[in-house]
CSV table of C-alpha atoms in Angstrom, one decimal:
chain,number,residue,atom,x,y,z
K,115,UNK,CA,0.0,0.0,0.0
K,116,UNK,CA,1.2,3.4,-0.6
K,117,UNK,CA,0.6,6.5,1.4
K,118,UNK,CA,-1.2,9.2,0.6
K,119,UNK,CA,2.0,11.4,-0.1
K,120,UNK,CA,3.4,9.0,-2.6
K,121,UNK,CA,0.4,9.0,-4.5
K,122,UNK,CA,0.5,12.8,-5.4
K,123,UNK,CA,2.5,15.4,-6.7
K,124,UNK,CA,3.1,18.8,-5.4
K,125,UNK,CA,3.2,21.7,-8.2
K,126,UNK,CA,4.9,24.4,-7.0
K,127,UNK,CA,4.2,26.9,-9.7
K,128,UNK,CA,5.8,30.5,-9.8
K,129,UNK,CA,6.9,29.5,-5.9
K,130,UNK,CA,10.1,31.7,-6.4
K,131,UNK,CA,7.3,34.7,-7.6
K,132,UNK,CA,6.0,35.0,-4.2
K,133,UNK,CA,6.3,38.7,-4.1
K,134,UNK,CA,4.4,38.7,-7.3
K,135,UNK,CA,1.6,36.4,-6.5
K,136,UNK,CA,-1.1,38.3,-6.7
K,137,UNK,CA,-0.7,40.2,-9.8
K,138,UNK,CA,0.2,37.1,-11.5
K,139,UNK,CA,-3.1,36.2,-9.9
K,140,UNK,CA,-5.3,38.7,-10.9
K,141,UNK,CA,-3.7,38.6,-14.4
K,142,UNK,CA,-4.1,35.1,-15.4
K,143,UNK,CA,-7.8,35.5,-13.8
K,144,UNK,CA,-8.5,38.6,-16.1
K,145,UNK,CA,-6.7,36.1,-19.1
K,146,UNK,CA,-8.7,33.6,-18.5
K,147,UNK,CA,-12.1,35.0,-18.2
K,148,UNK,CA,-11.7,37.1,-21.1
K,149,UNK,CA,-10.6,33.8,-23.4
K,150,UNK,CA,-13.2,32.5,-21.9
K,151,UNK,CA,-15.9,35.0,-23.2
K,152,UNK,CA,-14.6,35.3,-26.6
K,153,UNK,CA,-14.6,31.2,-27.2
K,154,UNK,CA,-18.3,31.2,-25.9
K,155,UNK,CA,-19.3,34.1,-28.4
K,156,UNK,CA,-17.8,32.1,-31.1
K,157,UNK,CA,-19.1,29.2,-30.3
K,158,UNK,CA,-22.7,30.1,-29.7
K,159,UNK,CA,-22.3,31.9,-33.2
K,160,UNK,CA,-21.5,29.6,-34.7
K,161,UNK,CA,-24.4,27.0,-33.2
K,162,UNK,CA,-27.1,29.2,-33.8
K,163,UNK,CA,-26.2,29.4,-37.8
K,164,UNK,CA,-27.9,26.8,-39.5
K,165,UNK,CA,-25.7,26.7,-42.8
K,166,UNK,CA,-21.8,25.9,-41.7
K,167,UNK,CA,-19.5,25.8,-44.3
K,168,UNK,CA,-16.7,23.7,-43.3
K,169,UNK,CA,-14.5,26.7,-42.1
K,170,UNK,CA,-17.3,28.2,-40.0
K,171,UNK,CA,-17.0,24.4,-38.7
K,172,UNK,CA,-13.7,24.8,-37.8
K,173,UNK,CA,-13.6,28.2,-36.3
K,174,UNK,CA,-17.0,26.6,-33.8
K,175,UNK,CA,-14.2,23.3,-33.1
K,176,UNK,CA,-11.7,25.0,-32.2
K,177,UNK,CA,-13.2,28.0,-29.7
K,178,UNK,CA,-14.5,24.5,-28.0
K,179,UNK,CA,-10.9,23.1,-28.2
K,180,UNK,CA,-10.0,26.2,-26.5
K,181,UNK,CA,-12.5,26.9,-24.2
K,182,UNK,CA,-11.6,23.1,-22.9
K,183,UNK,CA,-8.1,23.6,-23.5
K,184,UNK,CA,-8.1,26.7,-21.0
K,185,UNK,CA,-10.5,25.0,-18.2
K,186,UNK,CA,-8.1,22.4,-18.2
K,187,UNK,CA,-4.9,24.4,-17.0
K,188,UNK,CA,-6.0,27.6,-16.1
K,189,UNK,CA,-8.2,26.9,-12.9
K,190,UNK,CA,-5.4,24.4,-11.3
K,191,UNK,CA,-2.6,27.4,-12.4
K,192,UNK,CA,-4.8,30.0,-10.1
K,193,UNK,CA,-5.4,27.4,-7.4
K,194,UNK,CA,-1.4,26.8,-7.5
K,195,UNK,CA,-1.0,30.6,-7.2
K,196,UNK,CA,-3.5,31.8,-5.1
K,197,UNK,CA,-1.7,28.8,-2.5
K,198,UNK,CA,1.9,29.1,-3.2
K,199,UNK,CA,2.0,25.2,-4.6
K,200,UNK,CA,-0.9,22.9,-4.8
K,201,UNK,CA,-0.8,18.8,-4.9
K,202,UNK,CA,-2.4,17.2,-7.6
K,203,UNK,CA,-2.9,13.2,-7.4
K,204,UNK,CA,-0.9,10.7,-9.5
K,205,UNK,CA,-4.3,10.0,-11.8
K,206,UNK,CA,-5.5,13.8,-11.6
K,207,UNK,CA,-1.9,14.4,-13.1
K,208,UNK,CA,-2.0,11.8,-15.5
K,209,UNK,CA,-5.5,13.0,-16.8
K,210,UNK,CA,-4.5,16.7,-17.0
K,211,UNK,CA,-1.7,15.5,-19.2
K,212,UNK,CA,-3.6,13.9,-21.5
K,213,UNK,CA,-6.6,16.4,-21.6
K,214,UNK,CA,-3.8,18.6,-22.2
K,215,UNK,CA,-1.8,17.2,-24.9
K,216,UNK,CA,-4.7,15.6,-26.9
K,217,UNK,CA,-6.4,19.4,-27.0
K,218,UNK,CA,-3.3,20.8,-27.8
K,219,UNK,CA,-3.0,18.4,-30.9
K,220,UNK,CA,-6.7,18.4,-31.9
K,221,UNK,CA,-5.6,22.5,-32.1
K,222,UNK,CA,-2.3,22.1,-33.6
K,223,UNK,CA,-5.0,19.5,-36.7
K,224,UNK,CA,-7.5,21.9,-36.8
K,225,UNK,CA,-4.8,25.0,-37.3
K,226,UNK,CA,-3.5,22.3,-40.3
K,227,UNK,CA,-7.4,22.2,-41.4
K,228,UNK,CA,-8.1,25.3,-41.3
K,229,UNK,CA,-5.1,26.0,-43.4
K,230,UNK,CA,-5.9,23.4,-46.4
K,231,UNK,CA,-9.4,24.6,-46.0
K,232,UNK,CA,-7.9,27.9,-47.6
K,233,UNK,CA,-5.7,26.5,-50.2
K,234,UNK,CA,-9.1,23.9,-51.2
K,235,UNK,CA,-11.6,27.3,-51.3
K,236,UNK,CA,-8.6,29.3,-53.5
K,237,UNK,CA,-6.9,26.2,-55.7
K,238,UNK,CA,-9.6,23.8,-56.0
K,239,UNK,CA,-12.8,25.0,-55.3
K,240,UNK,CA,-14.8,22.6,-57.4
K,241,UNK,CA,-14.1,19.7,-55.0
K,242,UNK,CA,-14.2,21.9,-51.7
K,243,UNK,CA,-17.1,20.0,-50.0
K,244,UNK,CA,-15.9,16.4,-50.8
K,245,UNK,CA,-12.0,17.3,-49.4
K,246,UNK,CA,-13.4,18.9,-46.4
K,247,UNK,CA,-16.2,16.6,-45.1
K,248,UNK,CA,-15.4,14.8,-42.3
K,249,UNK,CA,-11.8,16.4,-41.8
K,250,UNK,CA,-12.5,17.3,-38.3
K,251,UNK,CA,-13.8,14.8,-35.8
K,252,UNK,CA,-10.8,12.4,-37.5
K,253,UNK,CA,-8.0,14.6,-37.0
K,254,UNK,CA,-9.4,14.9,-33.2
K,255,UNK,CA,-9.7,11.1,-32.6
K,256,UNK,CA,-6.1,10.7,-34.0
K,257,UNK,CA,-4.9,13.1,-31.5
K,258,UNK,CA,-6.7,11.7,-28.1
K,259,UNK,CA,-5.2,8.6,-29.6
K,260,UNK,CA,-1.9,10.0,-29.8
K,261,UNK,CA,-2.0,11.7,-26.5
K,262,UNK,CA,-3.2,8.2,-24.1
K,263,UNK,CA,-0.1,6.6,-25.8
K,264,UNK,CA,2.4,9.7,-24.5
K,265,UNK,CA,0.7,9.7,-21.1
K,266,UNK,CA,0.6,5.9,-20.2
K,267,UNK,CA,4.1,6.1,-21.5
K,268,UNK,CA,5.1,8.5,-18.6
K,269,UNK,CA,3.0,7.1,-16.0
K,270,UNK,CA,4.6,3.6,-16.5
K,271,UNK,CA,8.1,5.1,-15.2
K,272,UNK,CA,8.9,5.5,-11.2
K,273,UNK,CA,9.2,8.7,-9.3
K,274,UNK,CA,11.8,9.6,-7.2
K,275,UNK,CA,11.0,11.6,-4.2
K,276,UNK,CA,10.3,14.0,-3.3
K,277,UNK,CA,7.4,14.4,-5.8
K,278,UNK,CA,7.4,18.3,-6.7
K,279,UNK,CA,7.4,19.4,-9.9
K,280,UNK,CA,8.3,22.8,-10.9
K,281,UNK,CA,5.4,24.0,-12.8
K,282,UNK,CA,1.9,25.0,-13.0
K,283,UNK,CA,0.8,21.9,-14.5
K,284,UNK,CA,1.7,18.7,-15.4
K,285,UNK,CA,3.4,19.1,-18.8
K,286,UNK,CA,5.1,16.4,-20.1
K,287,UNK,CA,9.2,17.6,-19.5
K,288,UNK,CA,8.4,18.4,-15.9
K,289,UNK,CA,6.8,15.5,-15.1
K,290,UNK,CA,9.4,13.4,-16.9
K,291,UNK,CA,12.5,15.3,-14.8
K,292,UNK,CA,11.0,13.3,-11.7
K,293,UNK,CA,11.0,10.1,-12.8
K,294,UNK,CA,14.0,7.6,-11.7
K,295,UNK,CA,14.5,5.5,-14.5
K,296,UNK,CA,13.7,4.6,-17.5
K,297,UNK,CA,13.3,7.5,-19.2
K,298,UNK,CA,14.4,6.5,-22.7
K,299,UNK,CA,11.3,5.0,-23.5
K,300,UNK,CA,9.1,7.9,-22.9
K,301,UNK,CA,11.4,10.3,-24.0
K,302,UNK,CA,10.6,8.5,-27.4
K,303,UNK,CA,7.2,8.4,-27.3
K,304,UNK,CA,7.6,11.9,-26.5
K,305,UNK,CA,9.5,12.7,-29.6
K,306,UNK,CA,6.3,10.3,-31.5
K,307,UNK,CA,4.2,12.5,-30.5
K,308,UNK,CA,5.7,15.8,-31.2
K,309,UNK,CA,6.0,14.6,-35.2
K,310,UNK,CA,2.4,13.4,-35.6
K,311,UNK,CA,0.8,16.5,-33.6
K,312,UNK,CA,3.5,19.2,-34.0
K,313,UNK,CA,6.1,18.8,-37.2
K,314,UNK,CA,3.1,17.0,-39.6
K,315,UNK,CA,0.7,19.8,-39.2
K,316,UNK,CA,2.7,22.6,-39.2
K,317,UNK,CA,4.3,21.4,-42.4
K,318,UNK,CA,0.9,21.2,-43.9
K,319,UNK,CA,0.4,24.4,-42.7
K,320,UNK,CA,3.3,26.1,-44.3
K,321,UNK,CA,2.5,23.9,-47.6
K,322,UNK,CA,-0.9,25.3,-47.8
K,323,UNK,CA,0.1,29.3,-47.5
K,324,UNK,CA,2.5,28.5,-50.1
K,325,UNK,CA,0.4,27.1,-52.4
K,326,UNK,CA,-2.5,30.2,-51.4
K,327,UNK,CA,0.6,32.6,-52.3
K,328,UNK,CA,1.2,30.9,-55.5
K,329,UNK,CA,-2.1,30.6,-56.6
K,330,UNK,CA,-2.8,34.4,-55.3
K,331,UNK,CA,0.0,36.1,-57.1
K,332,UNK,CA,-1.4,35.4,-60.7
K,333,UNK,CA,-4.6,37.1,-59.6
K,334,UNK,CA,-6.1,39.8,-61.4
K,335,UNK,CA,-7.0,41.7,-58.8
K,336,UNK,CA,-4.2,43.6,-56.5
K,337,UNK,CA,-7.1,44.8,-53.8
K,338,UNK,CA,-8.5,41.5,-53.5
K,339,UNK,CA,-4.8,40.1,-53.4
K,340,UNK,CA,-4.0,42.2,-50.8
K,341,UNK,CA,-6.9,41.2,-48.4
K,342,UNK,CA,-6.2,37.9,-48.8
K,343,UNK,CA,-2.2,38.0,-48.3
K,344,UNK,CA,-3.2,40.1,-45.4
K,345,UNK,CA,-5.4,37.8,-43.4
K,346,UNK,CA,-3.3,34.6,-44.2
K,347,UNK,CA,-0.1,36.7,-42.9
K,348,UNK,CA,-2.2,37.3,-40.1
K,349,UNK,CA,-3.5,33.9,-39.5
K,350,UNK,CA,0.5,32.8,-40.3
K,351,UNK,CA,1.4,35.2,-37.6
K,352,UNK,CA,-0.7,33.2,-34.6
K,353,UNK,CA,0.0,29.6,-36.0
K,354,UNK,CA,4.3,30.6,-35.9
K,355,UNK,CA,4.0,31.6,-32.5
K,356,UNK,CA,2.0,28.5,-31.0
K,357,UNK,CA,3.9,26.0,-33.1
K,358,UNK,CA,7.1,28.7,-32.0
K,359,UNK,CA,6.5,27.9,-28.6
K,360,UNK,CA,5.3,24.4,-28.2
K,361,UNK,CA,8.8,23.3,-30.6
K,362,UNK,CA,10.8,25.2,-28.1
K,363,UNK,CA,9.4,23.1,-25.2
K,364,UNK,CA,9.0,19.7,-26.4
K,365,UNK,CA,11.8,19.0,-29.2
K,366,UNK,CA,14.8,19.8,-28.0
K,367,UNK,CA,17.8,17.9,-25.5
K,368,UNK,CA,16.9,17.0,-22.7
K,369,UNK,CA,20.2,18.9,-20.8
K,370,UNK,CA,18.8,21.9,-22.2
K,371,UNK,CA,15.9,22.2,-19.9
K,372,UNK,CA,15.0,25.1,-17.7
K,373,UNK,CA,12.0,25.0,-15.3
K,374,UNK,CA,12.0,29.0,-15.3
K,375,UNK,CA,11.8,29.4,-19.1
K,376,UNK,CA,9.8,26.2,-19.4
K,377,UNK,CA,7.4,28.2,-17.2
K,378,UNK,CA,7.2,31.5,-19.2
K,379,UNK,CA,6.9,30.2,-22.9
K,380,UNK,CA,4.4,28.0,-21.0
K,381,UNK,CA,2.2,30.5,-20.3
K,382,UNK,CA,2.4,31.8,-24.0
K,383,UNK,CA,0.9,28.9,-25.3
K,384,UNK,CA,-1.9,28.3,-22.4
K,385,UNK,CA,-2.7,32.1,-21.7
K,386,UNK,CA,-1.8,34.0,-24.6
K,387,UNK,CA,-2.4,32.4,-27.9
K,388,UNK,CA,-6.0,31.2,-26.9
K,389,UNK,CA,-7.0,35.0,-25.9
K,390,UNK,CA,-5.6,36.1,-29.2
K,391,UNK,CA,-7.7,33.3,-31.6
K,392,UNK,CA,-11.2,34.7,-31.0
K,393,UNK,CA,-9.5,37.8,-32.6
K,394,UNK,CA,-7.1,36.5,-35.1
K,395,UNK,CA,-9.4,33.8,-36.6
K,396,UNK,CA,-13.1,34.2,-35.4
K,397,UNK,CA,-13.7,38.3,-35.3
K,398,UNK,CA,-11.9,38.8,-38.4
K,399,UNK,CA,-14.0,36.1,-40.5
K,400,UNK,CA,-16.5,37.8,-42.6
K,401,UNK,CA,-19.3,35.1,-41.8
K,402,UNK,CA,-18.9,35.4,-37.7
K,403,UNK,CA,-19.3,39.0,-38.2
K,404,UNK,CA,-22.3,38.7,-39.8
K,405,UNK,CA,-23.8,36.3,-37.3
K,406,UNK,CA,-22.7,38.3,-34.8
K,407,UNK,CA,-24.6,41.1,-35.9
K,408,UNK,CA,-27.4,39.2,-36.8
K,409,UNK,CA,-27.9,38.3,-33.0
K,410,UNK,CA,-27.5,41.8,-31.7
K,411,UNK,CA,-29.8,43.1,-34.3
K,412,UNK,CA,-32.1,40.2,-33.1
K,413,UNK,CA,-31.7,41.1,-29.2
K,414,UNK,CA,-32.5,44.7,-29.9
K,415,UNK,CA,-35.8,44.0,-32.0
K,416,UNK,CA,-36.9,41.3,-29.3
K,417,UNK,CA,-36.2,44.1,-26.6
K,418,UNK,CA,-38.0,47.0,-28.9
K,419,UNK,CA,-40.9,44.7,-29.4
K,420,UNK,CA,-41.5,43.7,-25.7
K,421,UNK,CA,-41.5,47.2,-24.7
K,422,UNK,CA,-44.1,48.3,-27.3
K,423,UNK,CA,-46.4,45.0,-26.6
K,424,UNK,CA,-46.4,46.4,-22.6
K,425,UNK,CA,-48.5,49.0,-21.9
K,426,UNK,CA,-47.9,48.9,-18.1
K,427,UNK,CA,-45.1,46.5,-17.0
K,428,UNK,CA,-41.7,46.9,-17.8
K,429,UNK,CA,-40.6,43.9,-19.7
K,430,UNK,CA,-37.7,41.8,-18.1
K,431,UNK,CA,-39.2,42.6,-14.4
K,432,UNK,CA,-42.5,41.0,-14.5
């Protein structure tokens, strides 16, 4: 039987920020919140359009990738501030892992899908419904697949003692830095991982915006070449700095770790990049924009035509 103690892990967070911790509270609150807000607008947008084209599709997926993605770091991150370190169990750590890396790899497919859904719609337009049908739910199952693999992988190795991991979750590096032995193995299936759900997409990625800036520079048009260079630089912009951060983290040698930089590009990738996609992709696609103003323009005509159908309530009170 093991005791209680040896069945957890203690993550100690920004421990050596103590003088900070409630700023860096109150920040990654505000963060999260607001990346909160801007998934759910997207994501109800999105399910009250009837017609979805496969990139309206997309952008709905991936808010809900992020809005899970999020829920699953953020909340433990504040508890671990707000207390200066918090334990987390063996199997709570485990699944955190695996929530964490199979979202992060359903976004890293969807990113890749979103980015051949542009070349299809510009290069072969004709067969843009067959290509794209289905793309989704597949890539996602792929990468929960992926992700169980890498965590039972590192939950198969022993721990040394004591348990604490320097951190504000259980990401894969830390976690592995506290096992005893054995490390090869995982260290493998960590490097697995990071080719199917990091190197593959992201060179679809970059092989779809070159194609789009192939097939874009012979158009007619230099106005509508230049809104469309300008939202796939855009949309290049984000995808560079997620797949920037997440390659500096996971494939590199393992004597080049640091739990303080770790931490910070961390963050980039939990706290930053999911704020900045409501933005990036969602706000600056035409279609949400319209649905968007669609439902205020629906909230304001239900709330003119309540107050003109009561003569002597105010509507919303009674």
């Amino acid at each position: 039987m093991h005791s209680s103690a040896t069945m957890e892990f203690l993550l100690l967070g920004f421990s050596e920020l103590l003088h900070l911790r409630v700023l860096l509270f109150l920040t990654f609150l505000i963060v999260h919140l607001v990346t909160l807000a801007g998934n759910a607008v997207i994501f109800v947008a999105v399910l009250m359009e009837p017609s979805r084209p496969p990139m309206l599709f997309f952008l709905g997926q991936l808010s809900a990738v992020e809005l899970c993605y999020t829920l699953v770091i953020v909340p433990k991150a504040l508890l671990v501030l707000a207390a200066g370190g918090s334990p987390i169990s063996v199997p709570g750590c485990a699944a955190q892992m695996h929530l964490f890396v199979a979202l992060g790899g359903a976004e890293c497919f969807l990113l890749a899908a979103m980015a051949y859904d542009r070349y299809v719609a510009v290069c072969q337009p004709l067969r843009y419904a067959a290509l794209m049908e289905g793309l989704g739910p597949r890539l996602a199952l792929a990468s929960f697949a992926v992700a169980l693999g890498l965590t039972v992988a590192v939950f198969r190795l022993p721990f040394c003692q004591p348990r604490r991991i320097d951190h504000f979750f259980c990401d894969v590096p830390a976690v592995l830095r506290r096992a005893c032995a054995g490390g090869d193995a995982a260290q493998l299936a960590l490097m697995a991982a990071c080719l199917l759900l990091l190197l593959l997409p992201f060179l679809l990625i970059l092989a779809s915006y070159l194609c789009i800036a192939v097939a874009l520079s012979g158009a007619a048009s230099p106005v509508g070449r230049g809104k469309a260079f300008s939202t796939c630089l855009s949309h290049l912009a984000i995808t560079l700095l997620h797949y920037g951060c997440a390659t500096f983290v996971y494939i590199r040698p393992k004597s080049s770790y640091s739990p303080a930089r770790d931490k910070v590009v961390s963050l980039v990738y939990t706290n930053v990049t999911p704020l900045m996609y409501p933005l990036i992709y969602s706000l600056r696609n035409k279609e949400i924009r319209g649905i968007l103003r669609k439902m205020l323009r629906r909230k304001k005509i239900g709330e003119l035509g309540c107050y003109q159908s009561c003569d002597v309530c105010v509507c919303g009170k009674f």
